[in-house]
Structures are given as structure tokens and as C-alpha cells.
Amino acid sequence: MKVGCGYDSHRLVEGRRLVLGGVEIPFEKGLLGHSDADALLHAVCDALLGAIGEGDIGTHFPDTDPAYRDIASLRLLEAVAGKTKEAGCLVHHVDATIILERPKLAPFLPQMAVNIARTLEIPGNGVNLKAKTNEGMGFIGRGEGIAVMAVITVTERERP
């Protein structure tokens, strides 16, 4: 068994869409970034890459490459899932915590989990998502941004 840990954060700004877990969430601000800035999927990608010893999302999908400008992060997760298979690993479980003051994410968490489970080809109960506030503290508490932490477990397939 291997474990990967991922983290991502982005600023909330006007004029951008708020996309988390591949779900567009109605809100007056969105996440600033080169891609769609889906901090949840970026943290999941980093956790997967960590579990298979392949660095981080910025190494594989640099923000200096125009090919990734405004790309849907579900496409990035698909690519990382492919790398995970190539490494001979099976994903078992994803656990992630999304930290932001608002909007409330409870109505959107089930679809986010479905998107992640489908992309990683794991059962729905293999993805657990939580949303927390920062109790008004720091940049998150002031509504300036979001942070996400993710942990993933994988196992290596038996070698012939």
C-alpha cells in the first residue's frame, strides 16, 4: 500500500467561474489560475502523483504551457489516472477536505465525488469529500481564497 498527500490553494476573484470537482458552482467569484483552477482536482492529482512517485501537477502540466490554458481539470485527472495505471497501481480511496468560507458546498459534494470516482474508475464509496470553513481566520476566512487537502491510497499490482 502507498499513500499520497496533495494540497492546493487558489485566490477567489471576480470574473472567473468557481469549479470544484468538475462541478460549476454558482457564486459571484471564481478561482484564479492558468487552468480552470479546480483546487480539489489539483490536490487529488498531486496526491496521486505523490503516491506513484511522479512529482507534482506543476511538473506534468506547467502553467507556462499554453496547452493547459483554461483546461478542465477533469482532463488533467484523467491523464494522471493514466499515469497511475502505467505505474502499475490501483487507486483504492480518496479523502479530501475543501476549506473555504462560502459558498456552502454540501449540495455539490455528491456530484464532485461521482466525477472523481468515475474518472479514477473506483466505487463511489471510495471517495470521501468534506467542506469546512476556516472560522473567519486568515485569507480563507476573509473570503480571499480556498485551500484543499487530499489523501489517496493505492496498491501496486502484483508483478508477473
Coordinates of C-alpha atoms in Angstrom, one line a residue:
M1 CA 0.0 0.0 0.0
K2 CA 1.2 3.5 -0.8
V3 CA -0.2 6.8 0.3
G4 CA -0.1 10.2 -1.5
C5 CA -0.8 13.6 0.0
G6 CA -1.9 16.6 -2.0
Y7 CA -2.6 20.3 -1.4
D8 CA -3.7 23.2 -3.5
S9 CA -4.9 26.7 -2.9
H10 CA -6.2 29.5 -5.2
R11 CA -7.4 33.0 -4.9
L12 CA -11.1 33.8 -5.3
V13 CA -11.6 36.6 -7.8
E14 CA -14.5 38.2 -9.7
G15 CA -14.9 37.3 -13.4
R16 CA -14.0 33.6 -13.1
R17 CA -16.1 30.5 -12.7
L18 CA -16.0 28.5 -9.5
V19 CA -15.3 24.9 -10.5
L20 CA -14.6 22.2 -7.8
G21 CA -14.5 18.5 -8.5
G22 CA -15.6 19.2 -12.1
V23 CA -18.8 20.9 -10.9
E24 CA -19.6 24.5 -11.7
I25 CA -20.9 26.2 -8.5
P26 CA -23.0 29.4 -8.7
F27 CA -21.1 32.1 -6.9
E28 CA -20.0 35.7 -7.6
K29 CA -16.3 34.8 -7.6
G30 CA -14.2 32.0 -9.1
L31 CA -10.7 30.6 -8.7
L32 CA -7.8 32.3 -10.3
G33 CA -5.4 30.1 -12.2
H34 CA -3.9 29.0 -15.6
S35 CA -6.4 26.1 -16.0
D36 CA -10.0 26.1 -14.6
A37 CA -8.2 26.4 -11.2
D38 CA -10.2 23.4 -9.7
A39 CA -8.3 23.3 -6.4
L40 CA -10.0 20.0 -5.4
L41 CA -8.9 18.1 -8.5
H42 CA -5.4 19.7 -8.4
A43 CA -5.0 18.4 -4.8
V44 CA -6.2 15.0 -5.9
C45 CA -3.8 14.9 -8.8
D46 CA -0.9 15.9 -6.5
A47 CA -1.9 13.1 -4.1
L48 CA -1.9 10.5 -6.9
L49 CA 1.4 11.7 -8.3
G50 CA 2.9 11.6 -4.9
A51 CA 1.7 8.0 -4.3
I52 CA 3.3 6.8 -7.5
G53 CA 6.5 8.9 -7.0
E54 CA 5.9 11.2 -10.0
G55 CA 6.3 14.7 -8.6
D56 CA 3.5 17.2 -8.7
I57 CA 0.9 18.6 -11.1
G58 CA 3.1 21.6 -12.0
T59 CA 5.8 19.3 -13.3
H60 CA 3.4 17.5 -15.6
F61 CA 1.1 20.4 -16.6
P62 CA 3.2 23.6 -16.2
D63 CA 1.3 26.9 -16.1
T64 CA 3.8 28.2 -18.7
D65 CA 2.3 25.9 -21.3
P66 CA -0.5 27.4 -23.3
A67 CA -1.9 23.9 -23.9
Y68 CA -3.2 23.9 -20.4
R69 CA -4.8 27.4 -20.5
D70 CA -8.3 27.2 -19.1
I71 CA -8.2 23.4 -19.5
A72 CA -10.8 21.4 -17.5
S73 CA -9.0 19.8 -14.6
L74 CA -11.0 16.6 -15.0
R75 CA -8.8 16.2 -18.2
L76 CA -5.7 16.6 -16.0
L77 CA -7.1 14.0 -13.5
E78 CA -7.7 11.6 -16.5
A79 CA -4.1 12.0 -17.5
V80 CA -2.8 11.4 -14.0
A81 CA -5.1 8.4 -13.6
G82 CA -3.5 7.0 -16.8
K83 CA 0.0 7.6 -15.3
T84 CA -1.2 5.7 -12.2
K85 CA -2.2 2.7 -14.3
E86 CA 1.0 2.8 -16.2
A87 CA 2.9 2.7 -12.9
G88 CA 1.0 -0.5 -12.1
C89 CA -1.1 1.0 -9.3
L90 CA -4.7 0.7 -8.4
V91 CA -6.5 3.6 -6.6
H92 CA -8.5 2.5 -3.5
H93 CA -9.6 5.6 -1.7
V94 CA -9.6 9.4 -1.9
D95 CA -10.3 11.6 1.1
A96 CA -10.3 15.3 0.6
T97 CA -11.1 18.4 2.7
I98 CA -12.1 21.7 1.0
I99 CA -11.6 24.7 3.1
L100 CA -13.5 27.9 2.3
E101 CA -15.9 30.3 4.0
R102 CA -18.5 30.4 1.3
P103 CA -20.4 29.3 -0.7
K104 CA -21.7 26.2 1.2
L105 CA -20.7 23.1 -0.8
A106 CA -22.9 20.4 0.8
P107 CA -25.3 20.3 -2.2
F108 CA -22.5 19.8 -4.7
L109 CA -20.3 17.3 -2.8
P110 CA -22.1 14.2 -4.1
Q111 CA -21.6 15.1 -7.8
M112 CA -18.0 16.0 -7.1
A113 CA -17.4 12.6 -5.6
V114 CA -19.1 10.9 -8.6
N115 CA -16.9 12.8 -11.0
I116 CA -13.7 11.8 -9.1
A117 CA -14.8 8.1 -8.7
R118 CA -15.8 7.8 -12.4
T119 CA -12.5 9.3 -13.6
L120 CA -10.4 7.1 -11.3
E121 CA -12.6 4.1 -12.0
I122 CA -13.3 3.3 -8.3
P123 CA -16.6 2.7 -6.5
G124 CA -18.5 5.7 -5.3
N125 CA -17.8 4.8 -1.6
G126 CA -14.1 5.1 -2.5
V127 CA -14.3 8.9 -2.5
N128 CA -15.0 10.9 0.7
L129 CA -15.3 14.7 0.5
K130 CA -15.7 17.3 3.3
A131 CA -16.2 21.0 3.2
K132 CA -15.0 23.2 6.2
T133 CA -14.8 26.8 6.9
N134 CA -11.8 28.5 8.4
E135 CA -13.9 30.1 11.2
G136 CA -13.2 33.6 9.7
M137 CA -9.4 33.3 10.1
G138 CA -6.7 34.2 7.6
F139 CA -7.1 34.6 3.8
I140 CA -9.7 31.9 3.7
G141 CA -11.7 33.4 6.5
R142 CA -11.7 36.8 4.7
G143 CA -13.1 35.1 1.6
E144 CA -9.9 35.7 -0.4
G145 CA -9.2 32.1 -1.4
I146 CA -9.7 28.4 -0.9
A147 CA -7.4 25.5 0.1
V148 CA -7.8 21.8 -0.4
M149 CA -6.0 18.8 1.2
A150 CA -6.3 15.3 -0.3
V151 CA -5.0 11.9 0.7
I152 CA -5.1 8.9 -1.6
T153 CA -4.3 5.2 -1.1
V154 CA -3.1 3.0 -3.9
T155 CA -1.7 -0.5 -4.1
E156 CA 0.8 -1.9 -6.6
R157 CA -0.5 -4.7 -8.9
E158 CA 1.3 -8.0 -8.5
R159 CA 4.2 -8.2 -10.9
P160 CA 4.4 -11.3 -13.1

